[in-house]
Structure formats: C-alpha cells, structure tokens
Short mmCIF file of C-alpha atoms in Angstrom, two decimals:
data_model
loop_
_atom_site.label_atom_id
_atom_site.label_comp_id
_atom_site.label_asym_id
_atom_site.label_seq_id
_atom_site.Cartn_x
_atom_site.Cartn_y
_atom_site.Cartn_z
CA MET A 223 44.88 36.98 48.84
CA THR A 224 41.63 35.01 48.94
CA LYS A 225 39.91 37.49 46.67
CA VAL A 226 43.06 37.29 44.22
CA SER A 227 42.78 33.02 44.51
CA ASP A 228 39.01 33.45 43.57
CA SER A 229 39.20 35.84 41.07
CA GLY A 230 42.04 33.26 39.61
CA ASN A 231 40.28 30.48 39.95
CA SER A 232 36.86 32.38 38.51
CA ALA A 233 39.33 33.42 35.61
CA ARG A 234 40.44 30.02 34.94
CA GLY A 235 36.78 28.28 35.21
CA ALA A 236 35.34 30.79 33.03
CA SER A 237 38.16 29.96 30.23
CA ALA A 238 37.67 26.50 30.67
CA ARG A 239 33.84 26.84 30.23
CA LYS A 240 34.57 28.98 26.91
CA GLY A 241 37.00 26.11 25.99
CA SER A 242 34.64 23.59 26.14
CA ARG A 243 32.14 25.65 24.41
CA LEU A 244 34.49 26.10 21.42
CA ARG A 245 35.38 22.50 21.47
CA MET A 246 31.98 21.39 21.46
CA THR A 247 31.10 23.73 18.37
CA HIS A 248 34.40 22.97 16.82
CA SER A 249 33.80 18.89 16.61
CA SER A 250 29.67 19.19 16.17
CA THR A 251 29.91 21.24 12.94
CA PRO A 252 32.21 18.86 11.03
CA ARG A 253 29.32 15.89 11.65
CA HIS A 254 26.49 18.06 10.67
CA SER A 255 28.31 19.03 7.93
CA ALA A 256 29.83 15.73 6.63
CA ARG A 257 25.87 14.11 7.01
CA ALA A 258 25.20 17.22 4.73
CA THR A 259 27.96 16.45 1.94
CA ARG A 260 27.41 12.80 2.06
CA THR A 261 23.57 13.25 1.18
CA ALA A 262 24.06 15.84 -1.10
CA GLY A 263 26.63 13.25 -2.71
CA GLN A 264 24.03 10.45 -3.02
CA SER A 265 21.50 12.84 -4.57
CA MET A 266 23.88 13.91 -7.07
CA ARG A 267 25.18 10.38 -8.03
CA SER A 268 21.81 9.24 -8.23
CA ARG A 269 20.62 12.41 -10.49
CA LEU A 270 23.64 11.41 -12.54
CA LEU A 271 22.96 7.72 -12.90
CA ASP A 272 19.59 8.17 -14.01
CA ALA A 273 20.42 10.44 -16.63
CA ALA A 274 22.80 8.35 -17.60
CA SER A 275 21.07 4.95 -17.96
CA ALA A 276 17.81 6.87 -19.98
CA LEU A 277 20.91 8.26 -22.57
CA PHE A 278 22.91 5.19 -22.81
CA LYS A 279 19.77 3.38 -23.39
CA ALA A 280 18.62 5.56 -26.00
CA HIS A 281 22.02 6.12 -27.73
CA GLY A 282 24.65 3.78 -26.74
CA LEU A 283 27.79 4.22 -24.72
CA ASN A 284 29.55 5.55 -27.54
CA GLY A 285 26.50 7.97 -28.84
CA THR A 286 26.39 9.54 -25.58
CA SER A 287 28.89 12.38 -23.83
CA ILE A 288 29.63 13.43 -20.79
CA THR A 289 28.41 16.69 -21.42
CA ALA A 290 25.03 15.46 -22.39
CA ILE A 291 24.60 13.43 -19.13
CA ALA A 292 25.70 16.63 -17.35
CA GLY A 293 23.15 18.35 -18.90
CA ALA A 294 20.64 15.94 -18.41
CA SER A 295 21.03 15.68 -14.72
CA ASP A 296 21.80 20.02 -14.57
CA ALA A 297 25.22 19.15 -13.30
CA PHE A 298 28.71 19.99 -14.69
CA PRO A 299 31.10 17.37 -16.29
CA SER A 300 33.66 17.60 -13.88
CA GLN A 301 31.28 16.24 -11.07
CA ILE A 302 30.81 13.02 -13.54
CA THR A 303 34.47 12.95 -13.46
CA TYR A 304 34.84 13.29 -9.31
CA TYR A 305 32.16 11.12 -8.75
CA PHE A 306 32.58 8.07 -11.43
CA ARG A 307 36.08 9.05 -12.85
CA THR A 308 35.18 7.79 -16.64
CA LYS A 309 32.44 7.86 -18.51
CA GLU A 310 33.03 3.80 -18.86
CA ALA A 311 32.88 3.69 -14.91
CA LEU A 312 29.19 5.52 -14.78
CA PHE A 313 27.90 3.24 -17.70
CA VAL A 314 28.77 0.07 -15.62
CA GLU A 315 27.59 1.39 -12.58
CA ALA A 316 24.46 2.51 -14.33
CA ALA A 317 24.05 -0.65 -15.76
CA CYS A 318 24.43 -2.68 -12.58
CA ARG A 319 22.30 -0.62 -11.00
CA ASP A 320 19.22 -1.31 -13.42
CA ILE A 321 19.87 -4.96 -13.43
CA ARG A 322 19.30 -5.03 -9.96
CA HIS A 323 15.97 -3.11 -10.40
CA ILE A 324 15.09 -5.41 -13.08
CA ALA A 325 15.65 -8.69 -10.59
CA GLU A 326 13.47 -6.64 -8.02
CA ARG A 327 10.26 -6.18 -10.41
CA ALA A 328 10.86 -10.22 -11.40
CA GLU A 329 10.69 -11.13 -7.85
CA LYS A 330 7.69 -9.38 -7.32
CA ALA A 331 5.94 -10.15 -10.56
CA ALA A 332 6.80 -14.02 -9.74
CA GLY A 333 5.53 -13.38 -6.37
CA ARG A 334 2.20 -12.96 -7.89
CA ALA A 335 2.02 -16.54 -9.73
CA ARG A 336 -0.24 -19.09 -8.25
CA THR A 337 1.23 -21.80 -10.52
CA PRO A 338 4.84 -23.26 -11.32
CA LYS A 339 3.91 -22.32 -14.96
CA ALA A 340 2.64 -19.34 -14.21
CA TYR A 341 5.99 -18.59 -12.11
CA THR A 342 8.50 -19.85 -14.43
CA ARG A 343 6.66 -17.41 -17.35
CA ALA A 344 6.31 -14.12 -14.91
CA VAL A 345 9.72 -14.39 -13.95
CA VAL A 346 11.69 -14.70 -17.60
CA ASP A 347 8.80 -12.15 -19.09
CA SER A 348 9.45 -9.50 -16.39
CA LEU A 349 13.55 -9.85 -16.81
CA VAL A 350 13.78 -10.53 -20.78
CA GLY A 351 11.19 -7.48 -21.68
CA ALA A 352 13.67 -5.27 -19.65
CA ASP A 353 15.67 -2.79 -21.71
CA GLY A 354 18.18 -2.30 -18.84
CA LEU A 355 19.10 -6.16 -19.69
CA ALA A 356 20.68 -5.63 -22.80
CA LEU A 357 23.05 -2.38 -20.95
CA PHE A 358 24.08 -4.91 -18.56
CA VAL A 359 25.08 -7.44 -21.14
CA GLU A 360 27.26 -4.60 -22.70
CA ALA A 361 28.49 -3.71 -19.42
CA LEU A 362 29.56 -7.63 -18.93
CA ILE A 363 31.66 -6.79 -22.33
CA LEU A 364 33.39 -3.85 -21.50
CA ALA A 365 34.73 -5.35 -18.48
CA ARG A 366 36.39 -7.82 -20.56
CA GLN A 367 38.65 -4.87 -21.77
CA ARG A 368 38.63 -2.87 -18.70
CA PRO A 369 39.93 -5.30 -15.55
CA ASP A 370 39.26 -1.59 -13.19
CA LEU A 371 35.48 -2.13 -13.93
CA VAL A 372 35.34 -5.96 -13.07
CA PRO A 373 34.82 -5.84 -9.34
CA GLN A 374 31.47 -3.67 -9.81
CA ILE A 375 30.54 -6.67 -12.38
CA ALA A 376 31.61 -9.47 -9.61
CA ARG A 377 29.55 -7.67 -7.08
CA THR A 378 26.75 -7.23 -9.12
CA ILE A 379 26.47 -10.97 -10.28
CA GLU A 380 27.32 -12.52 -6.93
CA ARG A 381 24.36 -10.16 -5.56
CA LEU A 382 22.02 -11.26 -8.25
CA HIS A 383 22.83 -14.95 -7.29
CA VAL A 384 22.51 -14.65 -3.70
CA GLU A 385 19.14 -12.36 -3.58
CA GLY A 386 17.76 -14.78 -6.34
CA ALA A 387 18.40 -17.57 -4.40
CA ARG A 388 16.65 -16.53 -1.21
CA ALA A 389 13.86 -15.19 -3.14
CA TYR A 390 13.39 -18.80 -5.20
CA ALA A 391 13.50 -20.46 -1.72
CA ARG A 392 11.02 -18.33 -0.13
CA GLU A 393 8.84 -18.88 -2.97
CA MET A 394 8.90 -22.81 -2.87
CA THR A 395 8.35 -22.81 0.65
CA ARG A 396 5.51 -20.67 0.53
CA HIS A 397 3.65 -22.52 -2.37
CA GLY A 398 4.91 -26.09 -1.22
CA TRP A 399 6.61 -26.61 -4.63
CA ARG A 400 8.97 -28.90 -5.44
CA THR A 401 12.13 -27.64 -6.87
CA PRO A 402 14.19 -29.97 -9.21
CA HIS A 403 17.56 -27.66 -8.18
CA ALA A 404 19.10 -26.67 -4.83
CA PRO A 405 18.18 -22.62 -4.41
CA GLU A 406 21.54 -21.53 -5.03
CA VAL A 407 22.01 -23.80 -8.35
CA ALA A 408 18.62 -22.64 -9.38
CA ALA A 409 19.89 -18.92 -9.27
CA ARG A 410 23.29 -19.57 -10.98
CA ARG A 411 21.42 -21.50 -13.76
CA PHE A 412 18.79 -18.84 -14.10
CA TRP A 413 21.15 -16.15 -14.62
CA THR A 414 23.47 -17.86 -17.03
CA ILE A 415 20.98 -18.66 -19.18
CA ALA A 416 19.13 -15.46 -19.09
CA LEU A 417 22.86 -13.61 -19.73
CA GLY A 418 23.18 -15.97 -22.91
CA ILE A 419 19.77 -15.87 -24.32
CA ALA A 420 20.15 -12.18 -24.03
CA LEU A 421 23.72 -11.70 -25.74
CA GLU A 422 22.46 -14.02 -28.48
CA GLY A 423 19.39 -12.21 -28.83
CA HIS A 424 20.10 -9.00 -29.10
CA ALA A 425 22.95 -9.72 -31.30
CA THR A 426 20.76 -11.22 -33.87
CA GLY A 427 17.92 -8.81 -33.50
CA ARG A 428 15.83 -11.11 -31.95
CA SER A 429 12.50 -9.94 -30.14
CA ALA A 430 11.91 -9.77 -26.66
CA ALA A 431 8.87 -12.68 -27.14
CA ALA A 432 11.04 -14.73 -29.12
CA MET A 433 13.42 -14.34 -26.50
CA SER A 434 11.63 -15.13 -23.74
CA GLU A 435 10.25 -18.20 -25.45
CA ALA A 436 13.53 -19.64 -26.11
CA MET A 437 14.87 -18.90 -22.37
CA ARG A 438 11.75 -20.91 -21.09
CA GLU A 439 12.49 -23.73 -23.41
CA ALA A 440 15.89 -24.07 -22.16
CA LEU A 441 14.98 -23.11 -18.51
CA GLY A 442 11.80 -25.60 -18.15
CA GLU A 443 9.73 -25.56 -15.12
CA LEU A 444 11.49 -23.96 -12.34
CA ALA A 445 9.21 -25.81 -10.12
CA GLU A 446 6.39 -28.60 -9.60
CA THR A 447 3.57 -29.05 -7.61
CA SER A 448 4.18 -31.17 -4.32
CA SER A 449 1.55 -33.90 -5.62
CA ALA A 450 0.35 -34.39 -8.97
CA GLU A 451 -2.48 -32.60 -10.64
CA PRO A 452 -5.79 -34.99 -10.65
CA MET A 453 -7.24 -35.61 -14.20
CA PRO A 454 -10.10 -33.57 -14.72
CA SER A 455 -13.10 -36.12 -15.23
CA PRO A 456 -14.52 -36.80 -18.54
CA PRO A 457 -17.97 -35.04 -19.42
CA ALA A 458 -20.82 -37.30 -18.87
CA SER A 459 -21.99 -37.06 -22.45
CA PHE A 460 -18.57 -37.95 -23.71
CA SER A 461 -18.81 -41.03 -20.91
CA ARG A 462 -22.12 -42.03 -22.64
CA GLU A 463 -20.90 -41.82 -26.10
CA ILE A 464 -18.31 -44.65 -25.47
CA ASP A 465 -20.09 -46.72 -23.30
CA PRO A 466 -20.25 -50.31 -24.54
CA PRO A 467 -23.55 -51.31 -25.86
CA ARG A 468 -25.97 -53.16 -23.73
CA VAL A 469 -26.68 -56.72 -24.72
CA PRO A 470 -30.12 -57.45 -24.48
#
C-alpha cells in the first residue's frame, strides 16, 4: 500500500509540476508577444507619420493618397486604415506631432538667447519659419468640419499652452527677467497670435520674414530686464564739442 501511495503522490507531484510549467509558459508568452506587437505597432505608426508629413507638406491633403503614403513608408494601405482609420485622421495626427516638435525646437532656440529682445526674436522666427505651422493651421480648419478630429486638436493645443507656460516661466526665472503677463496668459497669448498670423499670412501668400515681423509687432517684448539698462556715456570727443566756451 505504501508503494502505491508513494507512486500516486509522485504521479500527482509530477502532474502538478508539469501543469505549473505549462501555466508559466502559457502566461509568459502573451506578455512577450504583447510587448513585441506594441513595439512593432509604434514603429509602424512612426513610419507612417513620417511619410505622411513629408507628402502632406509637399502636395497637401487632397494631393496625397493613402496609396502614396503606403508606398513611401513601405507599408500596405490597409495598415494606414488600421492605425488611423482615415486619411484625414492621419493628417491631423501628423500635423499635431509636427507642431509639438516645432514648439520644442522654438524653446531650445529661445533658451540660447541672452537678452529679452533676442528671446522674442528667437522664439518667433523659429516658429514662423517652420513649414509644419501651416500644416497645423490646416488641421484646425479641417477639425471644424470633422467633430471626430476635435479631441486630438484640443489635446495638442492644451499641451502647447501647458509646456509653453512651463518653458516661459523657466526662462524668466533663469535670467531674472520681468514679465508683463503670468506664464499661463503669456503662453496662450503667444499661440493665439502665432496661429492668427500664420492663417492670415499663408492665406495671402506672405513670406516667413513678413509674418515674423508682424508677429513680433503684435506680441511686443515678451520680457524685460529686472532693472533699466544704464545709458552709455557719450564719447569724450563729443563731450568736448558741446562743452561751453570758457570766458577768459
């Protein structure tokens, strides 16, 4: 009886161990597979967005087909509809991604400025000179006709405001500059003027330089030094020329 019992226990133990191994194999494989699938999906989305952005900038929304985007990204047209549903949704997501990258580059350019005037010029010129700005303005107009695209636009605008306020506050603190507006107000005001200038400028065919000048004029200076700059002393020769003549 003892041998039979030992054998039964042994068999049950082996069965339990085998079941445990099966459960481990079954539970671990999907996790690895999910990670691999997620990484592959992110890579494909990035490739599609890169290709779509370049084609949209070159040919516009109507001049770019799903087939052309698929060919440029070495993908199938069905993959575009799988990840983005429609060409318009892909257009808006590409435009939103581009404007976030443009904002990051503008922040870096402004971070190298050493005076308030240079700061304003750097952030304005970097933004207005980017070709992705017009793409984002077109996405805003498209979203007016497509309510399903509004959430993506709304999230992007809010992110631009939040990150713009953070970067602005950081630079004001770092340089000790005074600001005429609270960071949140300054960021919203900046983007409101930027998008309005871009809409008007691209609609009327104005150059990037003309739009930058118009935007700087509308913005004014974004910051001021904490104390007034000392006036330079006049040259010695100039002082001698205006000295009153001596009476003997």
